[in-house]
mmCIF file of C-alpha atoms in Angstrom:
data_model
loop_
_atom_site.group_PDB
_atom_site.id
_atom_site.type_symbol
_atom_site.label_atom_id
_atom_site.label_comp_id
_atom_site.label_asym_id
_atom_site.label_seq_id
_atom_site.Cartn_x
_atom_site.Cartn_y
_atom_site.Cartn_z
ATOM 1 C CA MET C 262 -0.087 0.254 0.087
ATOM 2 C CA GLN C 263 1.220 3.564 -1.206
ATOM 3 C CA LYS C 264 1.791 5.937 1.395
ATOM 4 C CA SER C 265 -0.429 9.017 0.171
ATOM 5 C CA GLU C 266 2.309 12.606 0.140
ATOM 6 C CA GLU C 267 0.710 15.768 1.644
ATOM 7 C CA ASN C 268 1.314 18.785 -0.098
ATOM 8 C CA ILE C 269 3.664 20.718 2.486
ATOM 9 C CA VAL C 270 3.384 24.564 2.011
ATOM 10 C CA ARG C 271 6.782 26.371 3.133
ATOM 11 C CA VAL C 272 6.236 29.317 4.188
ATOM 12 C CA MET C 273 9.557 31.652 3.836
ATOM 13 C CA ARG C 274 10.525 34.880 5.087
ATOM 14 C CA ILE C 275 13.439 37.155 4.790
ATOM 15 C CA THR C 276 14.376 38.845 8.146
ATOM 16 C CA ARG C 277 17.054 41.145 6.957
ATOM 17 C CA VAL C 278 17.159 43.782 4.299
ATOM 18 C CA LEU C 279 19.289 42.669 1.145
ATOM 19 C CA PHE C 280 22.431 45.078 0.709
ATOM 20 C CA GLU C 281 21.712 45.565 -3.390
ATOM 21 C CA ASN C 282 17.831 45.285 -3.196
ATOM 22 C CA LYS C 283 16.077 48.718 -4.633
ATOM 23 C CA ALA C 284 14.006 48.930 -2.062
ATOM 24 C CA SER C 285 16.984 48.719 0.847
ATOM 25 C CA PRO C 286 17.989 52.869 0.493
ATOM 26 C CA PHE C 287 13.837 53.272 1.092
ATOM 27 C CA LEU C 288 13.350 50.668 3.694
ATOM 28 C CA LEU C 289 16.467 52.293 5.767
ATOM 29 C CA ASN C 290 15.160 55.843 5.385
ATOM 30 C CA ALA C 291 11.741 54.774 6.459
ATOM 31 C CA THR C 292 13.004 52.660 9.286
ATOM 32 C CA ILE C 293 15.686 55.384 10.681
ATOM 33 C CA CYS C 294 12.616 57.704 10.784
ATOM 34 C CA HIS C 295 10.435 55.761 12.409
ATOM 35 C CA HIS C 296 12.713 55.366 15.051
ATOM 36 C CA LEU C 297 13.653 58.978 15.495
ATOM 37 C CA SER C 298 9.955 59.702 15.551
ATOM 38 C CA GLN C 299 9.998 58.156 18.845
ATOM 39 C CA TYR C 300 12.013 60.991 20.903
ATOM 40 C CA PRO C 301 11.336 64.308 21.101
ATOM 41 C CA ALA C 302 12.544 66.681 19.048
ATOM 42 C CA THR C 303 16.491 67.459 20.579
ATOM 43 C CA LYS C 304 19.474 69.058 18.511
ATOM 44 C CA ALA C 305 20.767 65.676 17.861
ATOM 45 C CA ILE C 306 17.401 63.983 16.525
ATOM 46 C CA GLN C 307 16.693 66.877 14.220
ATOM 47 C CA GLU C 308 20.106 66.355 12.890
ATOM 48 C CA LEU C 309 19.980 63.182 12.414
ATOM 49 C CA SER C 310 16.459 63.679 10.769
ATOM 50 C CA GLU C 311 18.185 66.594 8.186
ATOM 51 C CA ASN C 312 21.693 65.119 7.437
ATOM 52 C CA MET C 313 21.545 61.939 7.112
ATOM 53 C CA TYR C 314 22.773 60.275 3.572
ATOM 54 C CA CYS C 315 22.403 56.384 3.521
ATOM 55 C CA ASP C 316 24.864 55.566 5.997
ATOM 56 C CA ASP C 317 26.880 58.774 6.181
ATOM 57 C CA TRP C 318 26.119 61.289 9.115
ATOM 58 C CA LEU C 319 27.227 64.701 8.605
ATOM 59 C CA SER C 320 26.791 67.478 11.155
ATOM 60 C CA GLY C 321 29.081 69.726 13.534
ATOM 61 C CA GLY C 322 28.745 72.345 15.841
ATOM 62 C CA ASP C 323 30.236 75.906 17.250
ATOM 63 C CA SER C 324 32.083 74.463 20.311
ATOM 64 C CA VAL C 325 33.755 71.072 21.199
ATOM 65 C CA ASP C 326 31.385 70.468 23.701
ATOM 66 C CA GLU C 327 28.550 70.892 21.304
ATOM 67 C CA VAL C 328 30.130 68.258 19.167
ATOM 68 C CA ILE C 329 30.833 65.569 21.939
ATOM 69 C CA ASN C 330 27.383 66.115 23.391
ATOM 70 C CA LEU C 331 25.991 65.962 20.129
ATOM 71 C CA MET C 332 27.768 62.784 19.525
ATOM 72 C CA SER C 333 26.885 60.857 22.395
ATOM 73 C CA GLU C 334 23.195 61.464 21.851
ATOM 74 C CA ALA C 335 23.237 60.664 18.434
ATOM 75 C CA SER C 336 25.430 57.945 19.244
ATOM 76 C CA LYS C 337 22.818 56.295 21.998
ATOM 77 C CA VAL C 338 19.734 57.296 19.538
ATOM 78 C CA MET C 339 20.676 55.217 16.931
ATOM 79 C CA SER C 340 22.302 51.896 19.289
ATOM 80 C CA GLU C 341 19.272 51.575 20.307
ATOM 81 C CA ALA C 342 17.883 50.856 16.899
ATOM 82 C CA GLY C 343 20.623 48.204 16.495
ATOM 83 C CA MET C 344 22.676 50.709 14.345
ATOM 84 C CA LYS C 345 25.594 51.986 15.925
ATOM 85 C CA LEU C 346 27.753 55.018 14.476
ATOM 86 C CA CYS C 347 31.127 54.594 14.010
ATOM 87 C CA LYS C 348 34.276 55.524 11.907
ATOM 88 C CA TRP C 349 34.061 59.068 13.597
ATOM 89 C CA SER C 350 36.461 62.373 11.825
ATOM 90 C CA SER C 351 36.552 66.235 12.689
ATOM 91 C CA ASN C 352 38.954 68.854 11.819
ATOM 92 C CA SER C 353 39.422 69.602 15.451
ATOM 93 C CA SER C 354 42.491 68.193 17.241
ATOM 94 C CA GLU C 355 40.703 68.859 20.913
ATOM 95 C CA VAL C 356 37.413 66.691 19.101
ATOM 96 C CA ALA C 357 39.798 64.354 17.874
ATOM 97 C CA GLU C 358 41.064 63.200 21.126
ATOM 98 C CA ASN C 359 37.722 63.137 22.788
ATOM 99 C CA ILE C 360 36.849 60.829 19.748
ATOM 100 C CA HIS C 361 39.324 59.024 20.836
ATOM 101 C CA ARG C 362 38.974 58.627 24.383
ATOM 102 C CA HIS C 363 35.079 58.198 24.433
ATOM 103 C CA PHE C 364 34.899 56.168 21.519
ATOM 104 C CA GLU C 365 37.896 54.307 21.161
ATOM 105 C CA ASP C 366 38.221 52.222 17.742
ATOM 106 C CA LYS C 367 35.684 53.685 16.670
ATOM 107 C CA SER C 368 37.882 56.674 15.316
ATOM 108 C CA LEU C 369 39.739 57.559 11.883
ATOM 109 C CA LYS C 370 43.240 58.163 11.408
ATOM 110 C CA ASN C 371 43.806 62.301 9.850
ATOM 111 C CA ASP C 372 43.921 60.588 6.589
ATOM 112 C CA SER C 373 41.078 61.988 4.197
ATOM 113 C CA VAL C 374 37.829 60.255 3.936
ATOM 114 C CA LYS C 375 35.053 59.676 1.575
ATOM 115 C CA VAL C 376 32.030 61.971 2.109
ATOM 116 C CA LEU C 377 28.698 61.581 -0.826
ATOM 117 C CA GLY C 378 31.638 60.555 -3.429
ATOM 118 C CA MET C 379 33.853 63.816 -2.691
ATOM 119 C CA ARG C 380 37.279 63.591 -0.101
ATOM 120 C CA TRP C 381 37.732 65.409 2.835
ATOM 121 C CA SER C 382 40.549 65.789 4.550
ATOM 122 C CA PRO C 383 40.333 66.861 7.701
ATOM 123 C CA VAL C 384 43.609 68.560 8.784
ATOM 124 C CA GLU C 385 43.470 70.800 6.164
ATOM 125 C CA ASP C 386 39.784 70.836 6.572
ATOM 126 C CA THR C 387 38.885 71.402 2.300
ATOM 127 C CA PHE C 388 37.264 68.860 -0.489
ATOM 128 C CA THR C 389 39.081 67.097 -3.110
ATOM 129 C CA PHE C 390 38.557 64.835 -5.834
ATOM 130 C CA ASP C 391 40.049 61.156 -6.846
ATOM 131 C CA GLY C 392 39.416 61.553 -10.092
ATOM 132 C CA ILE C 393 38.639 58.266 -12.796
ATOM 133 C CA LEU C 394 41.412 56.455 -14.737
ATOM 134 C CA VAL C 395 40.597 55.686 -18.108
ATOM 135 C CA PRO C 396 43.343 53.770 -20.040
ATOM 136 C CA GLU C 397 44.186 55.236 -23.395
ATOM 137 C CA ASP C 398 43.604 51.573 -25.045
ATOM 138 C CA VAL C 399 40.192 51.230 -24.164
ATOM 139 C CA LEU C 400 36.803 50.635 -26.044
ATOM 140 C CA VAL C 401 35.109 53.550 -26.559
ATOM 141 C CA THR C 402 31.501 52.687 -25.766
ATOM 142 C CA LYS C 403 27.824 54.561 -24.822
ATOM 143 C CA ARG C 404 28.330 52.385 -21.788
ATOM 144 C CA LEU C 405 31.160 53.233 -21.159
ATOM 145 C CA ILE C 406 30.810 57.261 -21.370
ATOM 146 C CA LEU C 407 27.467 56.464 -19.434
ATOM 147 C CA SER C 408 29.708 55.383 -16.051
ATOM 148 C CA CYS C 409 32.008 57.489 -16.107
ATOM 149 C CA ILE C 410 29.425 60.170 -15.749
ATOM 150 C CA ALA C 411 27.958 58.228 -12.972
ATOM 151 C CA LYS C 412 31.281 57.594 -10.853
ATOM 152 C CA THR C 413 32.011 61.327 -11.223
ATOM 153 C CA PHE C 414 29.758 62.468 -8.418
ATOM 154 C CA ASP C 415 29.339 65.620 -7.326
ATOM 155 C CA PRO C 416 26.259 66.894 -5.142
ATOM 156 C CA LEU C 417 27.638 70.089 -4.964
ATOM 157 C CA GLY C 418 28.177 71.312 -8.115
ATOM 158 C CA LEU C 419 31.750 72.316 -7.844
ATOM 159 C CA ILE C 420 32.584 70.700 -10.844
ATOM 160 C CA SER C 421 29.542 70.945 -12.878
ATOM 161 C CA PRO C 422 31.562 72.337 -16.007
ATOM 162 C CA ILE C 423 33.734 69.327 -16.035
ATOM 163 C CA ILE C 424 30.915 66.766 -16.133
ATOM 164 C CA MET C 425 28.670 69.087 -18.248
ATOM 165 C CA SER C 426 31.395 68.516 -20.924
ATOM 166 C CA VAL C 427 31.042 64.905 -21.101
ATOM 167 C CA LYS C 428 28.217 65.055 -21.139
ATOM 168 C CA PHE C 429 27.034 66.801 -24.169
ATOM 169 C CA LEU C 430 29.530 64.469 -25.832
ATOM 170 C CA PHE C 431 27.001 61.532 -24.144
ATOM 171 C CA GLN C 432 24.171 63.228 -26.121
ATOM 172 C CA GLU C 433 25.926 63.436 -29.088
ATOM 173 C CA VAL C 434 26.238 59.707 -28.987
ATOM 174 C CA TRP C 435 22.689 58.909 -28.169
ATOM 175 C CA LYS C 436 21.865 61.181 -31.112
ATOM 176 C CA LEU C 437 23.764 58.689 -33.196
ATOM 177 C CA GLY C 438 21.536 55.519 -32.388
ATOM 178 C CA LEU C 439 24.623 53.808 -31.457
ATOM 179 C CA ASP C 440 23.952 50.579 -29.588
ATOM 180 C CA TRP C 441 25.441 50.566 -25.443
ATOM 181 C CA ASP C 442 27.987 47.998 -26.512
ATOM 182 C CA GLU C 443 29.245 49.571 -29.864
ATOM 183 C CA GLN C 444 33.038 51.796 -30.713
ATOM 184 C CA ALA C 445 32.220 55.772 -30.732
ATOM 185 C CA GLU C 446 33.480 57.546 -34.121
ATOM 186 C CA PHE C 447 36.957 58.090 -33.867
ATOM 187 C CA GLU C 448 36.670 62.382 -33.469
ATOM 188 C CA LEU C 449 34.202 61.156 -30.835
ATOM 189 C CA ARG C 450 36.725 59.079 -29.261
ATOM 190 C CA LYS C 451 39.393 61.554 -29.295
ATOM 191 C CA ARG C 452 37.540 63.949 -27.149
ATOM 192 C CA PHE C 453 36.160 61.368 -24.592
ATOM 193 C CA LEU C 454 39.660 60.317 -23.873
ATOM 194 C CA ALA C 455 41.009 64.145 -23.446
ATOM 195 C CA TRP C 456 38.091 64.989 -21.223
ATOM 196 C CA ALA C 457 39.242 61.734 -19.065
ATOM 197 C CA GLY C 458 42.609 63.411 -19.027
ATOM 198 C CA ASP C 459 41.276 66.241 -17.553
ATOM 199 C CA LEU C 460 39.749 64.502 -15.270
ATOM 200 C CA LEU C 461 43.258 63.506 -13.467
ATOM 201 C CA ARG C 462 43.549 67.089 -12.542
ATOM 202 C CA LEU C 463 40.654 66.730 -10.413
ATOM 203 C CA ARG C 464 42.983 65.550 -7.494
ATOM 204 C CA GLU C 465 45.094 68.658 -7.878
ATOM 205 C CA LEU C 466 42.024 70.328 -6.889
ATOM 206 C CA SER C 467 41.538 71.913 -3.260
ATOM 207 C CA ILE C 468 38.268 73.223 -2.268
ATOM 208 C CA PRO C 469 37.872 75.157 1.409
ATOM 209 C CA ARG C 470 34.921 73.299 3.061
ATOM 210 C CA CYS C 471 34.655 76.379 5.599
ATOM 211 C CA PHE C 472 33.176 79.157 4.012
ATOM 212 C CA ILE C 473 32.824 81.842 6.846
ATOM 213 C CA SER C 474 34.881 82.929 9.887
ATOM 214 C CA LEU C 475 32.466 83.614 11.939
ATOM 215 C CA THR C 476 29.620 80.889 13.685
ATOM 216 C CA TRP C 477 25.623 81.108 12.799
ATOM 217 C CA LYS C 478 24.889 82.617 16.057
ATOM 218 C CA GLU C 479 26.592 85.572 15.880
ATOM 219 C CA LYS C 480 25.667 88.411 14.129
ATOM 220 C CA GLN C 481 26.889 89.048 10.747
ATOM 221 C CA SER C 482 25.861 90.478 7.411
ATOM 222 C CA VAL C 483 24.929 88.019 4.614
ATOM 223 C CA GLU C 484 24.008 87.566 1.035
ATOM 224 C CA LEU C 485 23.241 85.392 -1.385
ATOM 225 C CA HIS C 486 23.597 86.008 -5.676
ATOM 226 C CA CYS C 487 22.039 83.716 -7.883
ATOM 227 C CA PHE C 488 23.093 83.916 -11.073
ATOM 228 C CA CYS C 489 21.091 82.066 -14.308
ATOM 229 C CA ASP C 490 22.245 81.362 -17.616
ATOM 230 C CA SER C 491 21.540 79.200 -20.741
ATOM 231 C CA SER C 492 22.762 77.900 -24.489
ATOM 232 C CA LEU C 493 21.578 76.055 -27.091
ATOM 233 C CA LYS C 494 23.202 73.012 -25.258
ATOM 234 C CA GLY C 495 22.793 73.717 -21.382
ATOM 235 C CA TYR C 496 21.387 75.601 -18.880
ATOM 236 C CA GLY C 497 21.779 76.093 -14.780
ATOM 237 C CA ALA C 498 22.791 78.131 -12.244
ATOM 238 C CA VAL C 499 24.908 78.970 -9.538
ATOM 239 C CA ILE C 500 24.404 80.846 -6.135
ATOM 240 C CA TYR C 501 27.586 82.272 -4.101
ATOM 241 C CA LEU C 502 27.376 83.416 -0.120
ATOM 242 C CA LYS C 503 29.010 87.219 0.115
ATOM 243 C CA VAL C 504 30.211 87.737 4.053
ATOM 244 C CA LEU C 505 31.170 91.056 5.375
ATOM 245 C CA GLU C 506 33.504 89.597 7.780
ATOM 246 C CA VAL C 507 33.988 91.700 10.914
ATOM 247 C CA ASP C 508 36.779 93.711 10.220
ATOM 248 C CA GLY C 509 35.562 95.191 7.049
ATOM 249 C CA SER C 510 36.573 92.638 4.235
ATOM 250 C CA ILE C 511 33.993 90.871 2.186
ATOM 251 C CA SER C 512 34.214 87.286 1.318
ATOM 252 C CA ILE C 513 32.157 85.400 -1.970
ATOM 253 C CA SER C 514 32.225 81.995 -1.641
ATOM 254 C CA LEU C 515 30.854 79.089 -4.095
ATOM 255 C CA LEU C 516 27.712 77.377 -2.100
ATOM 256 C CA LEU C 517 25.869 75.255 -5.125
ATOM 257 C CA SER C 518 25.611 74.898 -8.552
ATOM 258 C CA LYS C 519 23.381 72.501 -10.926
ATOM 259 C CA ALA C 520 23.915 72.354 -14.369
ATOM 260 C CA ARG C 521 21.751 70.595 -17.042
ATOM 261 C CA LEU C 522 21.718 69.357 -20.759
ATOM 262 C CA SER C 523 18.902 71.495 -23.318
ATOM 263 C CA PRO C 524 16.068 68.631 -24.435
ATOM 264 C CA LEU C 525 16.633 66.993 -27.884
ATOM 265 C CA LYS C 526 13.421 68.638 -28.865
ATOM 266 C CA PRO C 527 14.626 71.877 -29.644
ATOM 267 C CA VAL C 528 13.517 74.943 -27.699
ATOM 268 C CA THR C 529 13.827 78.342 -28.144
ATOM 269 C CA LEU C 530 17.202 80.211 -26.644
ATOM 270 C CA PRO C 531 14.463 82.785 -24.339
ATOM 271 C CA ARG C 532 12.957 79.441 -23.207
ATOM 272 C CA LEU C 533 15.658 78.071 -22.305
ATOM 273 C CA GLU C 534 17.014 81.142 -20.241
ATOM 274 C CA LEU C 535 13.802 80.780 -18.716
ATOM 275 C CA LEU C 536 14.658 76.841 -17.132
ATOM 276 C CA GLY C 537 17.752 78.541 -16.357
ATOM 277 C CA ALA C 538 16.210 81.012 -14.051
ATOM 278 C CA VAL C 539 13.751 77.720 -13.045
ATOM 279 C CA VAL C 540 17.058 76.338 -11.881
ATOM 280 C CA GLY C 541 18.752 78.877 -10.062
ATOM 281 C CA ALA C 542 14.998 79.850 -8.012
ATOM 282 C CA LYS C 543 15.023 76.295 -6.541
ATOM 283 C CA LEU C 544 18.668 75.969 -5.467
ATOM 284 C CA LEU C 545 17.989 79.625 -4.217
ATOM 285 C CA ARG C 546 15.067 77.963 -1.699
ATOM 286 C CA SER C 547 17.325 75.171 -1.267
ATOM 287 C CA VAL C 548 20.323 76.993 0.403
ATOM 288 C CA VAL C 549 18.294 79.461 2.576
ATOM 289 C CA ASN C 550 16.538 76.236 4.526
ATOM 290 C CA SER C 551 19.348 74.143 4.580
ATOM 291 C CA LEU C 552 21.557 77.177 6.011
ATOM 292 C CA GLN C 553 18.437 77.916 7.831
ATOM 293 C CA LEU C 554 18.725 81.069 7.139
ATOM 294 C CA PRO C 555 15.712 84.029 8.380
ATOM 295 C CA ASP C 556 13.040 84.985 5.652
ATOM 296 C CA SER C 557 14.920 88.121 5.646
ATOM 297 C CA VAL C 558 18.165 87.130 4.611
ATOM 298 C CA LYS C 559 18.989 89.259 1.501
ATOM 299 C CA TYR C 560 19.567 87.740 -1.986
ATOM 300 C CA PHE C 561 19.956 88.771 -5.564
ATOM 301 C CA CYS C 562 18.967 86.717 -8.793
ATOM 302 C CA TRP C 563 21.133 87.722 -11.985
ATOM 303 C CA THR C 564 20.069 86.631 -15.648
ATOM 304 C CA ASP C 565 20.719 88.772 -18.435
ATOM 305 C CA SER C 566 17.762 87.872 -20.575
ATOM 306 C CA SER C 567 15.377 90.427 -21.451
ATOM 307 C CA ALA C 568 12.917 88.425 -21.977
ATOM 308 C CA VAL C 569 12.766 85.736 -19.025
ATOM 309 C CA LEU C 570 12.581 89.723 -16.817
ATOM 310 C CA GLN C 571 10.166 90.916 -18.880
ATOM 311 C CA TRP C 572 8.282 86.925 -17.953
ATOM 312 C CA ILE C 573 8.620 87.501 -14.108
ATOM 313 C CA ARG C 574 7.890 90.658 -13.768
ATOM 314 C CA SER C 575 4.389 90.463 -14.973
ATOM 315 C CA GLU C 576 0.833 87.916 -14.757
ATOM 316 C CA PRO C 577 1.763 84.695 -15.335
ATOM 317 C CA THR C 578 -1.377 84.291 -17.123
ATOM 318 C CA ARG C 579 -0.581 86.406 -19.633
ATOM 319 C CA TRP C 580 1.773 83.754 -21.297
ATOM 320 C CA LYS C 581 1.403 80.804 -22.891
ATOM 321 C CA MET C 582 1.027 77.342 -20.336
ATOM 322 C CA PHE C 583 4.957 76.853 -20.902
ATOM 323 C CA VAL C 584 6.167 80.419 -19.810
ATOM 324 C CA CYS C 585 3.016 80.712 -17.332
ATOM 325 C CA ASN C 586 3.679 77.460 -14.960
ATOM 326 C CA ARG C 587 7.313 78.142 -14.717
ATOM 327 C CA VAL C 588 7.076 82.015 -14.225
ATOM 328 C CA ALA C 589 4.789 80.963 -11.294
ATOM 329 C CA GLN C 590 7.085 78.806 -10.339
ATOM 330 C CA ILE C 591 9.407 81.469 -9.789
ATOM 331 C CA GLN C 592 7.546 83.844 -8.504
ATOM 332 C CA GLU C 593 6.474 81.892 -6.079
ATOM 333 C CA LEU C 594 9.934 80.382 -4.449
ATOM 334 C CA THR C 595 11.649 83.646 -4.706
ATOM 335 C CA ARG C 596 8.471 85.279 -2.975
ATOM 336 C CA VAL C 597 8.030 88.419 -5.211
ATOM 337 C CA MET C 598 4.568 88.389 -5.252
ATOM 338 C CA ALA C 599 3.758 90.953 -3.190
ATOM 339 C CA SER C 600 6.100 93.158 -4.331
ATOM 340 C CA LEU C 601 6.026 92.345 -7.896
ATOM 341 C CA TYR C 602 3.366 95.058 -9.029
ATOM 342 C CA ARG C 603 4.075 97.285 -6.624
ATOM 343 C CA GLU C 604 6.934 98.059 -4.274
ATOM 344 C CA ARG C 605 9.367 96.601 -7.066
ATOM 345 C CA GLU C 606 11.623 95.635 -4.355
ATOM 346 C CA PRO C 607 14.978 95.347 -5.772
ATOM 347 C CA SER C 608 16.381 92.406 -3.530
ATOM 348 C CA ARG C 609 13.441 89.640 -4.353
ATOM 349 C CA LEU C 610 13.607 90.427 -8.228
ATOM 350 C CA PHE C 611 15.821 89.405 -11.189
ATOM 351 C CA ASN C 612 18.084 92.212 -12.189
ATOM 352 C CA ARG C 613 19.777 92.329 -15.641
ATOM 353 C CA LYS C 614 23.116 92.047 -15.343
ATOM 354 C CA VAL C 615 25.728 90.305 -18.327
ATOM 355 C CA VAL C 616 27.595 87.907 -16.410
ATOM 356 C CA SER C 617 30.788 87.505 -18.926
#
C-alpha cells in the first residue's frame, strides 16, 4: 500500500534587508525616520533627521562640548535601533582626542575620508576629488561614457563644467543611435579620452569646506547671489555667499551649482533661459532652507535675458502654458508676488546683468 503524499506549504520570509535590493535605501530611510520619531525633538534628533545620507551622517557644532554632547546623544539613539555609529572624524584636534577617548577604536586617523563621493581632508579641512583613470586603449562606448558620468559624483556642483562637457558628448553619442557596446567614432573617442585626461587633474583641485570665519550664531551681514544662464546646449545656475567680515573685508564663496542638458527636442533660447531661472530659484530656496537662514536674508538673482525679465515681472497668466507655469514657480519660490507690481523691491526681483 502506497503512502499518500501530503502537500506541504513552506512559507519563507526574509528577516534581513538585502544589500543590493532596490528597496533597501527606502527601507533604511523609513526605518530611521520611524525610530527617530519616538524621541523628543532635540538638536541631535534634528541633525540625524536632516543630515543623514544613507549610512553617512554629516554634522558639527560651534564648540568642542557641543560636538561631544551631540555625538554622545546621537550614538546612544542609533544604538538603541541596533545601528552603531562608527568611524568618527573631525577637523578639530580637541574633538579628535575626545573621540579617541570616548569611542575607542571607532575613530579614524587624520587621513582623508570619503563623504558623498568627495574626499575630505580633516587636517586641511578641504574637499578634493579622486578622478577616474581611463586606459588609452579602452573601447569607448555609450555604456562606458555613462559609467564615467555616474562615477563622477558631485552633489554640490563644484565641478559642473567638467561633468557637463562629457554629458554633451554622451548626448551626441545618443543622437547617433549607437548600441550600448558599439564603439564610437574616432572624433568622439578622441574627445572622450581628452576629457578623461583632464579628469585626472581633479586630484590637484582643493576646495575649502568652510566659507565663513564666524559662527552662525554671531551677527553678520550675509547675502546670497544667484546667477542663471543658458545656451542652446545646456542651462544652469550657481549660488554664491557674500559675507561682510568683522574687519570690514568681504569674502565670497561658491555654495552650490546645478547644470542640465537642453532637451533633444529643439527649444528656443529664451525658454532655455527661463529654465535656467527656474533652476536658480530652486537652488536659492534649497540654500536658504539648508543653512537655516532667516526670511529677512537678502538675495539677488541675476540673468542677462530681457525676455525672462519681462516674463517674471508680469502676470503669469498673460503667457502660454510653458512660460506661465515656470514664471509662477519662480515667483512663488522667490516670494516676489507681494512687491512685484507695487514696490518692486530690487532684492526680491531678478535683475538684469550681463555675466561674462
